[in-house]
Short mmCIF file of C-alpha atoms and ligand atoms in Angstrom, two decimals:
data_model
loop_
_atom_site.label_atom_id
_atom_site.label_comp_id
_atom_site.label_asym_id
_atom_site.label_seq_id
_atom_site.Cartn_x
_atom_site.Cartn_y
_atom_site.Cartn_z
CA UNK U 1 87.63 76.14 93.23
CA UNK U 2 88.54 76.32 89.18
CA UNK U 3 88.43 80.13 90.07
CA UNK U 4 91.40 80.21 92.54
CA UNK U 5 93.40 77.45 90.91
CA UNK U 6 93.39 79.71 88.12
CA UNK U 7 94.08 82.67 90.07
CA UNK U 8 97.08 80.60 91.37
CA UNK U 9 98.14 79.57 87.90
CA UNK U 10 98.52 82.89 86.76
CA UNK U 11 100.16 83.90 89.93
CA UNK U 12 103.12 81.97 89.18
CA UNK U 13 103.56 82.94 85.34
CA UNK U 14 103.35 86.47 86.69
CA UNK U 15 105.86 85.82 89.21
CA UNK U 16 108.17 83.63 86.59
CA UNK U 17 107.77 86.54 84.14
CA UNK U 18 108.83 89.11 86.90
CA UNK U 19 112.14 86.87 87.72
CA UNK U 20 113.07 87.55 83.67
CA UNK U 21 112.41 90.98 83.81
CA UNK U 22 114.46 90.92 86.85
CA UNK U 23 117.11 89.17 85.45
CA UNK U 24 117.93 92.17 83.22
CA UNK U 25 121.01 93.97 84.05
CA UNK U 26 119.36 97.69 83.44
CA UNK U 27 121.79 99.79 84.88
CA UNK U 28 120.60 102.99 83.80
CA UNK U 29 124.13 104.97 84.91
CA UNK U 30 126.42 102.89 83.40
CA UNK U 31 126.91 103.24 79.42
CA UNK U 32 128.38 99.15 79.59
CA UNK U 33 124.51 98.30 80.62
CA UNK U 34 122.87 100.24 76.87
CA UNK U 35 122.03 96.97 75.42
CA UNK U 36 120.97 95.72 78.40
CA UNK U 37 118.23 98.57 78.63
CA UNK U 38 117.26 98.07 75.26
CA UNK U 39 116.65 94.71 75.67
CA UNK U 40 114.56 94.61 78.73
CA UNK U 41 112.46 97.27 76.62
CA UNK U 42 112.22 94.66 74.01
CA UNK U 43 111.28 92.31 76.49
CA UNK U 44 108.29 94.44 77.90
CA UNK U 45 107.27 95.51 74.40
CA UNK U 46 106.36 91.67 73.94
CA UNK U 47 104.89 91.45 77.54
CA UNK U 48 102.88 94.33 76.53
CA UNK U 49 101.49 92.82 73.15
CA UNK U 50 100.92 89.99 75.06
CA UNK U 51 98.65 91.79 77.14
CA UNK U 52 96.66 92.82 73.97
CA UNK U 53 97.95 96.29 74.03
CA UNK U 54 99.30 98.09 71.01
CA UNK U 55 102.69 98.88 71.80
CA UNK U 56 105.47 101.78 70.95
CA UNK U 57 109.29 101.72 71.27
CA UNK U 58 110.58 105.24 71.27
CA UNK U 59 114.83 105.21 70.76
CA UNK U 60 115.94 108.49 72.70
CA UNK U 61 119.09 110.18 73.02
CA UNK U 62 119.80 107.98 76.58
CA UNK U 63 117.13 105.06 77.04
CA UNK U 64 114.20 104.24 74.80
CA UNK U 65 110.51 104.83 76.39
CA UNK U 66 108.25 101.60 76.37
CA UNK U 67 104.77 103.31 75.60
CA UNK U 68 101.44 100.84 75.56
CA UNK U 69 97.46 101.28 74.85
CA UNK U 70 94.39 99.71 74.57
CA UNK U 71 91.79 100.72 72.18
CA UNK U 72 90.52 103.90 73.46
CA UNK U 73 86.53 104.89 73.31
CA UNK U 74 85.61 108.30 73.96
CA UNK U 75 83.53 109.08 77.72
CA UNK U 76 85.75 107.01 79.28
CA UNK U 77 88.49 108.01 81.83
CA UNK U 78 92.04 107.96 80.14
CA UNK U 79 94.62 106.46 82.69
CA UNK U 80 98.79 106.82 82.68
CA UNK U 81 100.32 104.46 84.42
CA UNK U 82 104.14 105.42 84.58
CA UNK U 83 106.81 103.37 85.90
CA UNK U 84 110.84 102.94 85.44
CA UNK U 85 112.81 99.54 83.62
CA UNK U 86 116.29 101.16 84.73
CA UNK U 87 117.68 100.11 87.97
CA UNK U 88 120.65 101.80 90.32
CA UNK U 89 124.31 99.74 90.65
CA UNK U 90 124.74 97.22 92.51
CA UNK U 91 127.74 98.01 94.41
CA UNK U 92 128.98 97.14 96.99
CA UNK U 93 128.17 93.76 95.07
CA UNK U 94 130.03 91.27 97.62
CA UNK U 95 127.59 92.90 100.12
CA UNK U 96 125.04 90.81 98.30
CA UNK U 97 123.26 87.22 100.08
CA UNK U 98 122.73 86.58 96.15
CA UNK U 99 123.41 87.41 92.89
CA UNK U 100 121.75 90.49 91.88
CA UNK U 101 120.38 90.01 88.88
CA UNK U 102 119.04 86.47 89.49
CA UNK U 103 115.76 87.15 91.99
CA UNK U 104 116.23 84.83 94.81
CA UNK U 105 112.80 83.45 97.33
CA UNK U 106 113.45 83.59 100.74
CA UNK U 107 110.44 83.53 103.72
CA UNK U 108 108.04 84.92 100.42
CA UNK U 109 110.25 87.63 99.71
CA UNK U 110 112.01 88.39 96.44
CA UNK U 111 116.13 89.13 96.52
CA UNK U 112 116.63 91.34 92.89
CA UNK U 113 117.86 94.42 92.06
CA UNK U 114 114.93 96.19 90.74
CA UNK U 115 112.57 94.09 92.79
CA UNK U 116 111.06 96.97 94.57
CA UNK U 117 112.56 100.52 92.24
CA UNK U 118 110.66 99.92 90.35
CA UNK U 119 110.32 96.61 88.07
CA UNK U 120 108.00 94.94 90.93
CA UNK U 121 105.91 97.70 91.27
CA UNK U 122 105.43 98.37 87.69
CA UNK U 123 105.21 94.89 86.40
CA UNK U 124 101.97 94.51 89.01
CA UNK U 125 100.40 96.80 86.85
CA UNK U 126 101.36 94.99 83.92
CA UNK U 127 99.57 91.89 85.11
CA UNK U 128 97.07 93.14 86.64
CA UNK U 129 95.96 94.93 83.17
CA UNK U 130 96.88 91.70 81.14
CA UNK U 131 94.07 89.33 83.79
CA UNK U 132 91.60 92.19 83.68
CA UNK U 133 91.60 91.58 79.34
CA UNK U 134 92.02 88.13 79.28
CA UNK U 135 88.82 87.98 81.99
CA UNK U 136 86.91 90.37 80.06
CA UNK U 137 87.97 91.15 76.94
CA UNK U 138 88.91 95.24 77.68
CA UNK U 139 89.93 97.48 80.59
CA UNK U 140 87.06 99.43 82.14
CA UNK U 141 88.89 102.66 80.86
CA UNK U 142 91.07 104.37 78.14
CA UNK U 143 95.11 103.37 79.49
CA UNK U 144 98.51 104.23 78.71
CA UNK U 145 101.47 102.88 79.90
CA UNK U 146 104.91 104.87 79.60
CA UNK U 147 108.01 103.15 80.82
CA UNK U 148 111.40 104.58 81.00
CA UNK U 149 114.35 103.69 81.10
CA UNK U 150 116.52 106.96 83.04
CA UNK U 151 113.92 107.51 85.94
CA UNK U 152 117.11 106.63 87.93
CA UNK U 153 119.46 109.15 86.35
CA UNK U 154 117.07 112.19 86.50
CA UNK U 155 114.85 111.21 83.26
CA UNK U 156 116.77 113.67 81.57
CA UNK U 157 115.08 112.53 78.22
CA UNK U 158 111.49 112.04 79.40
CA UNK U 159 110.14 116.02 79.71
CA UNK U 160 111.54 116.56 75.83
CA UNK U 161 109.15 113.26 75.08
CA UNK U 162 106.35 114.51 77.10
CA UNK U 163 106.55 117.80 75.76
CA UNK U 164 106.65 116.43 71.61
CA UNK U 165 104.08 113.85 72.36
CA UNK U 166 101.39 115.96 74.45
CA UNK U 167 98.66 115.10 72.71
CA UNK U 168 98.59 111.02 72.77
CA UNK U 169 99.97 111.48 76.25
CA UNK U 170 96.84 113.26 77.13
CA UNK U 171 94.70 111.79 80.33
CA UNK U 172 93.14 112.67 83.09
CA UNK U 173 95.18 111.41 85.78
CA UNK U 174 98.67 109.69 86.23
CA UNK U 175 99.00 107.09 88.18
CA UNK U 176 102.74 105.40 89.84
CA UNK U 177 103.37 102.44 91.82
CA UNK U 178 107.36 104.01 92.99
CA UNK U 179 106.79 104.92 96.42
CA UNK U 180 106.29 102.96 100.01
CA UNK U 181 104.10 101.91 102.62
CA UNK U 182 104.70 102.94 106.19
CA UNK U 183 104.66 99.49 107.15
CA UNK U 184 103.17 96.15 105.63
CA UNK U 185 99.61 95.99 105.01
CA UNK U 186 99.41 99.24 106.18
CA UNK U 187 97.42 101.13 102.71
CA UNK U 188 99.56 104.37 101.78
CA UNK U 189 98.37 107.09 99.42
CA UNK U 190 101.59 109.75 98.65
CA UNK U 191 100.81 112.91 97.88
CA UNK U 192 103.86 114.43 98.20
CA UNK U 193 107.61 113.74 96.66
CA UNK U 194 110.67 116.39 97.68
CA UNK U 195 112.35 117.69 94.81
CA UNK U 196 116.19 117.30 93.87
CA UNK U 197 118.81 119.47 92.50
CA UNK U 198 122.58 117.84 92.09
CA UNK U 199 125.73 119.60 91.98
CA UNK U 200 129.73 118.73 91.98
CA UNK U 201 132.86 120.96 92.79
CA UNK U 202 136.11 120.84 92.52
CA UNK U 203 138.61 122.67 94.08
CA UNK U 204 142.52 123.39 92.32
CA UNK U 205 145.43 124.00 94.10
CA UNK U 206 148.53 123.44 93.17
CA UNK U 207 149.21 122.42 89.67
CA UNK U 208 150.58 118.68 90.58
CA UNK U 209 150.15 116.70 94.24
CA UNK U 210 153.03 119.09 96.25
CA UNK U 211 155.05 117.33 99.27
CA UNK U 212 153.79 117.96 102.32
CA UNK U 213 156.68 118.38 104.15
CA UNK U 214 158.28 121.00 101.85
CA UNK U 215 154.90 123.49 101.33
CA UNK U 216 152.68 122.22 104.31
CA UNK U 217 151.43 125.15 105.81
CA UNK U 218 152.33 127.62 103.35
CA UNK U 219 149.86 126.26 100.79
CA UNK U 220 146.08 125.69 101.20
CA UNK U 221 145.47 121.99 100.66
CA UNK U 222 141.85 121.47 98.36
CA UNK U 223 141.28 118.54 100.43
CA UNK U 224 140.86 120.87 103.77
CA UNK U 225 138.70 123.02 102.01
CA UNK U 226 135.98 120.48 100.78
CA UNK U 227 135.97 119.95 104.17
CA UNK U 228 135.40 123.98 105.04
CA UNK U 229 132.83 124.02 102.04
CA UNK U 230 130.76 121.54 103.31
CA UNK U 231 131.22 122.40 106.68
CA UNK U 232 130.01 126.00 105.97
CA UNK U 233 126.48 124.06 104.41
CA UNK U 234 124.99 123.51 107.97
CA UNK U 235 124.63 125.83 110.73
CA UNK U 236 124.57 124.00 114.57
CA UNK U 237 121.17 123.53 114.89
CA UNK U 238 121.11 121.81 111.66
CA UNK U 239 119.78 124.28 109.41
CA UNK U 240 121.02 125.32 105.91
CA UNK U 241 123.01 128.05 106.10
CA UNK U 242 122.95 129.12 102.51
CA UNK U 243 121.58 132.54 102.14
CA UNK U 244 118.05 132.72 100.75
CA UNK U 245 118.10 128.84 100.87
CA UNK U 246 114.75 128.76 103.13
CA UNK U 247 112.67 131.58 101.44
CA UNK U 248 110.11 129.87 98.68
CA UNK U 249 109.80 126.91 101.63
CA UNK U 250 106.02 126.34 102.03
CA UNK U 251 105.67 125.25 105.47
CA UNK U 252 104.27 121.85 106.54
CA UNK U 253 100.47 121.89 107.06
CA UNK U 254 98.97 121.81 111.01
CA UNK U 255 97.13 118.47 109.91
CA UNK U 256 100.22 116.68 108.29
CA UNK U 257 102.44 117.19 110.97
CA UNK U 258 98.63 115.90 113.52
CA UNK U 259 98.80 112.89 111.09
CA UNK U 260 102.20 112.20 110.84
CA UNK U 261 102.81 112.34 114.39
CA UNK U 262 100.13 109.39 114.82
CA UNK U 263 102.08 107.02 112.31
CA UNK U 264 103.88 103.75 113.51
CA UNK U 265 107.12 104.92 111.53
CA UNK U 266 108.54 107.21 114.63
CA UNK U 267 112.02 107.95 115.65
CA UNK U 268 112.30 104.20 117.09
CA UNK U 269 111.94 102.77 113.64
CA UNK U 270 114.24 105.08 111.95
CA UNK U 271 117.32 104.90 114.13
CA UNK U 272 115.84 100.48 113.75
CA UNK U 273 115.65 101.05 109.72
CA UNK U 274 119.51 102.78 109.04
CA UNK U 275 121.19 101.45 112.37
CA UNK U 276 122.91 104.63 113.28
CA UNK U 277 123.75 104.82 116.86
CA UNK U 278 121.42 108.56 117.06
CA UNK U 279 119.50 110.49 114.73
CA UNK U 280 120.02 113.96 113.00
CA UNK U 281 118.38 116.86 111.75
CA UNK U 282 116.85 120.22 111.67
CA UNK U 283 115.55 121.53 115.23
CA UNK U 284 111.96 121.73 116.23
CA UNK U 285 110.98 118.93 113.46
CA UNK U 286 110.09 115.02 114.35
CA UNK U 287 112.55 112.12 112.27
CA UNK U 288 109.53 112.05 109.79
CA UNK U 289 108.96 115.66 108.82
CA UNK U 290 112.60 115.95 108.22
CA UNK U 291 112.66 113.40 105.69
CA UNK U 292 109.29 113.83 104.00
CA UNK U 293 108.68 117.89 104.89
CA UNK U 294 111.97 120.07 105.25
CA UNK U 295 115.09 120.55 102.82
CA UNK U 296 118.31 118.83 102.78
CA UNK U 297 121.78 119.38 101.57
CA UNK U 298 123.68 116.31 101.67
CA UNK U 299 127.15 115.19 100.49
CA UNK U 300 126.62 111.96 98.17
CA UNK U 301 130.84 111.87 97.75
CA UNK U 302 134.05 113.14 98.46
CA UNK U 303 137.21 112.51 97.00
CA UNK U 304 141.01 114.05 96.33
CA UNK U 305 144.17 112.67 97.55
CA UNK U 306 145.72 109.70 98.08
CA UNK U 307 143.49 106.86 98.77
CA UNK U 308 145.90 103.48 98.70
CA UNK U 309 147.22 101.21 101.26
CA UNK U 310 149.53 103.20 103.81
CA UNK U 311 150.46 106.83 103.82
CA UNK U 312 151.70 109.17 101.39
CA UNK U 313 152.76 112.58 102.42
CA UNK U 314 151.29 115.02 99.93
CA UNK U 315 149.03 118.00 99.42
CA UNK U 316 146.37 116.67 96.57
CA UNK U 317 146.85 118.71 93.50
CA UNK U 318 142.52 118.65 93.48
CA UNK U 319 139.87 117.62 95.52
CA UNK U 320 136.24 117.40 94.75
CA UNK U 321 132.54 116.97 96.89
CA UNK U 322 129.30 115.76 94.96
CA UNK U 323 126.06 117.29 96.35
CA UNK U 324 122.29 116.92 96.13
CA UNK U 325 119.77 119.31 97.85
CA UNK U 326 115.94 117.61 98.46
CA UNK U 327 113.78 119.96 97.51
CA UNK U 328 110.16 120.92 98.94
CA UNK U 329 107.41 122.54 97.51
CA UNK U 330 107.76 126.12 96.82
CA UNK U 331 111.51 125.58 96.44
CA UNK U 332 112.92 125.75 92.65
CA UNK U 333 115.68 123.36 91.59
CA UNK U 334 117.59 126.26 89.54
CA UNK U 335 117.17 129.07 91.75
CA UNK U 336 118.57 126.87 94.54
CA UNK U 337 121.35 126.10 92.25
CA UNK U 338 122.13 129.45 92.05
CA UNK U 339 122.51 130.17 95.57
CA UNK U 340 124.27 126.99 96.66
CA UNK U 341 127.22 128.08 93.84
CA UNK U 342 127.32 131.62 95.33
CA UNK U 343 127.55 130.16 98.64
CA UNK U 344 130.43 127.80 97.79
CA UNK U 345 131.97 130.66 95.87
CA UNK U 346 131.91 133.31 98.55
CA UNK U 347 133.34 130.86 101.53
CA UNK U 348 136.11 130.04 98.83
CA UNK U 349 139.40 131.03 100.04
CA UNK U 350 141.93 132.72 97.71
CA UNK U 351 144.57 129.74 97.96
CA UNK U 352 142.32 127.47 95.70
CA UNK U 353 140.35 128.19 92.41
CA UNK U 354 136.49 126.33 92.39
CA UNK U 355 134.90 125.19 89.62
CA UNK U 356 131.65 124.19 89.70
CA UNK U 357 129.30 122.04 87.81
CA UNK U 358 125.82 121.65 87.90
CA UNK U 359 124.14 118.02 87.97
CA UNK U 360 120.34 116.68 87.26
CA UNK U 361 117.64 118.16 89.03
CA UNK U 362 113.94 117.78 89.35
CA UNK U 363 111.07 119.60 91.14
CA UNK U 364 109.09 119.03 94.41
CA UNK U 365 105.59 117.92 94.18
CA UNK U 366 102.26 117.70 96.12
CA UNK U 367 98.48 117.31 95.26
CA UNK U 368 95.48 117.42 97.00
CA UNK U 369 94.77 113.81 98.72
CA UNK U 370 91.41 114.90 99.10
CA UNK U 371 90.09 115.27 95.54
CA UNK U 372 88.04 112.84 93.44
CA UNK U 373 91.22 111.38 92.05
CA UNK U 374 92.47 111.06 95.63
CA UNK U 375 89.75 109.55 97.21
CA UNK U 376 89.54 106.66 94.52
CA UNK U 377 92.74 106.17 95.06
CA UNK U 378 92.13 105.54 99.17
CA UNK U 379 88.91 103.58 98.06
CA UNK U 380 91.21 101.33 95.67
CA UNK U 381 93.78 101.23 98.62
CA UNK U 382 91.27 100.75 101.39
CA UNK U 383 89.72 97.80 99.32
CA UNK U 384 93.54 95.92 98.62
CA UNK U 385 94.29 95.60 101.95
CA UNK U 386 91.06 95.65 103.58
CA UNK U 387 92.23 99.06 105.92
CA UNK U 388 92.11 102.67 106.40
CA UNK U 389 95.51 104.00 104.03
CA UNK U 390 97.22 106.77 105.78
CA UNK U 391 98.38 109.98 103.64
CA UNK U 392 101.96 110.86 103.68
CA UNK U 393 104.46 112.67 101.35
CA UNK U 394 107.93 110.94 100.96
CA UNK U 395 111.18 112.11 100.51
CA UNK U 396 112.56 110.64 97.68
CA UNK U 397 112.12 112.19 93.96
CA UNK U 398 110.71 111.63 90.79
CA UNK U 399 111.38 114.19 88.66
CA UNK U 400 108.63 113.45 86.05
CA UNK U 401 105.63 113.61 88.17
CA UNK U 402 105.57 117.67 88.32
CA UNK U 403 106.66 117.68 84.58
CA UNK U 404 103.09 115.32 84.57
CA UNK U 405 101.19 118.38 85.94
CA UNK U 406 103.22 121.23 84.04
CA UNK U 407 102.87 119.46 80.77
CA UNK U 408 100.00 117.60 81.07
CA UNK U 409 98.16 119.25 83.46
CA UNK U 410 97.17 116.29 85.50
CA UNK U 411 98.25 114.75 89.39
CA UNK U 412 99.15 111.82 89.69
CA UNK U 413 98.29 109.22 92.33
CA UNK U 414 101.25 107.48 94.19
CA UNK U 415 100.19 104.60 95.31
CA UNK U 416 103.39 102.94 96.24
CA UNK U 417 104.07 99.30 97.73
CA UNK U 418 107.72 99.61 99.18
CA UNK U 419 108.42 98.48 102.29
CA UNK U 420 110.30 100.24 104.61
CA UNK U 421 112.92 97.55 104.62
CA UNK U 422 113.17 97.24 100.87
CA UNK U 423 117.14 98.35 100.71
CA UNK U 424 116.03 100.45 97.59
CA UNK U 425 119.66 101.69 96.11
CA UNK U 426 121.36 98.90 98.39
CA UNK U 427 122.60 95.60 98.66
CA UNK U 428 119.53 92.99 98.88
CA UNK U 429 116.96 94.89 97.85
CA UNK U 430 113.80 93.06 98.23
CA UNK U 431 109.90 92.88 97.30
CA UNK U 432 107.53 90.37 99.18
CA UNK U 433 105.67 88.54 96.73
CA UNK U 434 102.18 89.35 98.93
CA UNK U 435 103.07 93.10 97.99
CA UNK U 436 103.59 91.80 94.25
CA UNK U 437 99.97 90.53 94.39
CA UNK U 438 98.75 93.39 95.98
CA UNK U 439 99.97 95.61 93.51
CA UNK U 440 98.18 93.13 91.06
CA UNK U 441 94.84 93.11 92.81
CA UNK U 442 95.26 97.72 93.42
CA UNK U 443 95.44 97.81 89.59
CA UNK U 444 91.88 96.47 88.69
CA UNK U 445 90.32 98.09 91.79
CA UNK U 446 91.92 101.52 91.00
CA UNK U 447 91.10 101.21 87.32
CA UNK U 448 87.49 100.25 88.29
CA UNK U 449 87.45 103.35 91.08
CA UNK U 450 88.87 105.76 88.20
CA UNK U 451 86.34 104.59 85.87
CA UNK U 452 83.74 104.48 88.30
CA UNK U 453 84.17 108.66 88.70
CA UNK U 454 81.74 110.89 87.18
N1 BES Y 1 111.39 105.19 93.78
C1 BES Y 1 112.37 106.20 93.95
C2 BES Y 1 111.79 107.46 94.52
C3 BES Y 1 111.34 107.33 95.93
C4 BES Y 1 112.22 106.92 96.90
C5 BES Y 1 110.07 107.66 96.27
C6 BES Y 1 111.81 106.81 98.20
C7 BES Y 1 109.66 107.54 97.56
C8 BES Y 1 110.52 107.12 98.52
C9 BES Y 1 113.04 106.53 92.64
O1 BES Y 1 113.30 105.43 91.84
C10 BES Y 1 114.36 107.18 92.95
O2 BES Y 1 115.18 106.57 93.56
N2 BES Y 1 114.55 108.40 92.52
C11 BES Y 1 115.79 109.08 92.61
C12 BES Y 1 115.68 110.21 91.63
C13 BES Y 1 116.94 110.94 91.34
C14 BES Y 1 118.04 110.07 90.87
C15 BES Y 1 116.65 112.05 90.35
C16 BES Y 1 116.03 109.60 94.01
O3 BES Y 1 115.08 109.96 94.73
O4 BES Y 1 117.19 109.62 94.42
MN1 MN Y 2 115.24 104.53 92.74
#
């Protein structure tokens, strides 16, 4: 009785303490939001202490990193748990049922920005850690905690950190609540993220916006060839047609695509998820191993032109395309680079000049499910939600987990507790408080699991 009023009691802090963390404008992209980072690392600094962790701020050149540890004792496992404070923009803000930065209840689900990517997530761990001390006095193993604050902008500072701090980032496994569940209470172990590389181009034409009336047709217009360029990216069966684009691809595994194929998350729930009226891809692959399995190349924005109210008759002076490839394993960020800018420069026409710039990139990842590590992480899952998890790879990217293995020569355990209908990146992004106190209750089982391994 005392035990589960408690167990309430502390349920609400937690959740009071997650609406201020929310509340946090940590816009990562945006240069307006700096303070705003720096204070929400402040903020979990003192969370942190609170905890009875000893706690590090580390300024960088973007976003300082929020490291934490208990006392460690040697023969015991050494933990990282890494998550991200930054969030992405909010726009299209009127899009919004609430304000975004002020977390909102409705039907037991939270309304933030950040609620699910990744504060939610991360903060679990938090509290999960800070019960498990105040119960007993120390965590059954050696932790660290590293929180950044540019996951969402590529962690362009975070591999330099890794790199100079090596050896007090040293453990045996990483662990990262920033991934999803095919479908609520349904236990998901990722082992599996698709890599990212980021481009923009712009074309030149003339030297200012020409009329169109007066050199239409006797000058190429940039505008028209974006449209060529990106054209040329995809072939009809929707395949990449860059040159070379397809050769390091490892191919999906006989008993990934068996398992995939017997999720709930089919073609039904996709075209459900996004509401477009049919879905598109690569021939001879199912809605899921396109998104988690196979390569994209996808146009994140377009611009040149006039864009106001009405018409105006002109060829644009410039026009520009932003792109991002997905990555899978066996595929290198840079090397793709380097053939995506030779495609782009070789379907060129004369009548414009390109210039291209290359953006933030990250690599692919995949571990073994099946190891040690792996299977205390299904044991941990299994015993949250009182089910069988299912193993799947995702499509999204986090750049740092293969700098984790490169650098620190560990995997790390994604053990993610998104829902499908999250909005992660969109307007009313959402975390249902259950999947907050899961996340609460996974941390001390899969701290208990690690430090239960021989
Ligand atoms: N949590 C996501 C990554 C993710 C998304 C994992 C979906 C699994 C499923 C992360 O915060 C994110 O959005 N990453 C960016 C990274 C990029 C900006 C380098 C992404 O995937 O776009
Ligand atoms: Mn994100």
């Amino acid at each position: 009785m005392v035990e589960s009023a408690r167990h309430i009691m502390n349920s609400s802090k937690h959740l009071d303490d997650l609406f201020t963390l929310l509340a946090f404008p940590s816009i990562s992209t945006d240069s307006d939001y700096k303070d705003d980072l720096d204070q929400c690392a402040d903020w979990l600094i003192g969370k942190l202490n609170d905890a009875g962790l000893k706690t590090e701020k580390h300024p960088t050149a973007g976003h300082p990193v929020v490291i934490a540890r208990n006392e460690h004792q040697q023969g015991r496992k050494t933990v990282l748990i890494y998550g991200h404070y930054d969030v992405q923009p909010v726009d299209p803000v009127e899009l919004w049922n609430s304000p975004p930065f002020e977390a909102t209840v409705k039907d037991g689900v939270i309304y933030a920005r950040g609620s699910t990517d990744n504060k939610g997530q991360h903060f679990a761990h938090i509290c999960g850690v800070a019960d498990t001390i105040k119960e007993h006095g120390d965590l059954p193993v050696n932790l660290i905690f590293l929180l950044e604050g540019e996951e969402e902008i590529g962690s362009p500072n975070l591999e330099p950190f890794l790199k100079q701090h090596a050896d007090d980032l040293k453990c045996d496994v990483v662990v990262v609540s920033d991934t999803g569940m095919v479908g609520p209470g349904i236990p998901t172990l990722t082992y599996g993220l698709r890599g990212i590389a980021c481009l923009e181009f712009t074309l030149k034409g003339p030297s200012i916006d020409l009329h169109s009336g007066i050199y239409g047709g006797a000058v190429a217009n940039p505008a028209t060839v974006v449209a060529e360029l990106i054209a040329s990216l995809h072939d009809a069966d929707g395949k990449i047609a860059i040159e070379g684009f397809y050769d390091d691809v490892k191919p999906l595994e006989s008993w990934e695509r068996e398992q995939w194929a017997d999720l709930p998350d089919g073609e039904a729930a996709t075209l459900k998820e996004t509401h477009v009226p049919a879905l598109f891809g690569e021939a001879g692959y199912s809605s899921l191993e396109r998104r988690w399995g196979r390569p994209t190349a996808e146009v994140n924005g377009i611009g040149g032109g006039y864009q106001g109210e009405g018409s105006k008759t002109v060829i644009p002076s410039q026009a520009f395309a932003k792109l991002s490839f997905r990555l899978v394993p066996g595929q290198d960020p840079a090397k793709v680079l380097q053939l995506a800018e030779a495609h782009l420069i070789k379907h060129c026409p004369d009548g414009v000049n390109i210039e291209i710039d290359a953006g933030h990139a990250g690599n692919p990842y995949v571990m073994d499910a099946h190891s040690n590590y792996g299977k205390a992480a299904q044991s941990a899952l299994q015993k949250t939600f009182d089910a069988d998890p299912v193993l799947i790879r995702e499509g999204g990217s986090i750049p740092i987990i293969d700098s984790f293995k490169q650098v620190l020569g560990v995997d790390t355990l994604m053990c993610g507790l998104a829902l499908p209908d999250c909005q992660a990146h969109a307007p009313n992004e959402n975390f249902p408080i259950a999947n907050f106190e899961a996340g609460i209750k996974l941390n001390r089982l899969l701290l208990q699991e690690l430090a239960d391994l021989d």
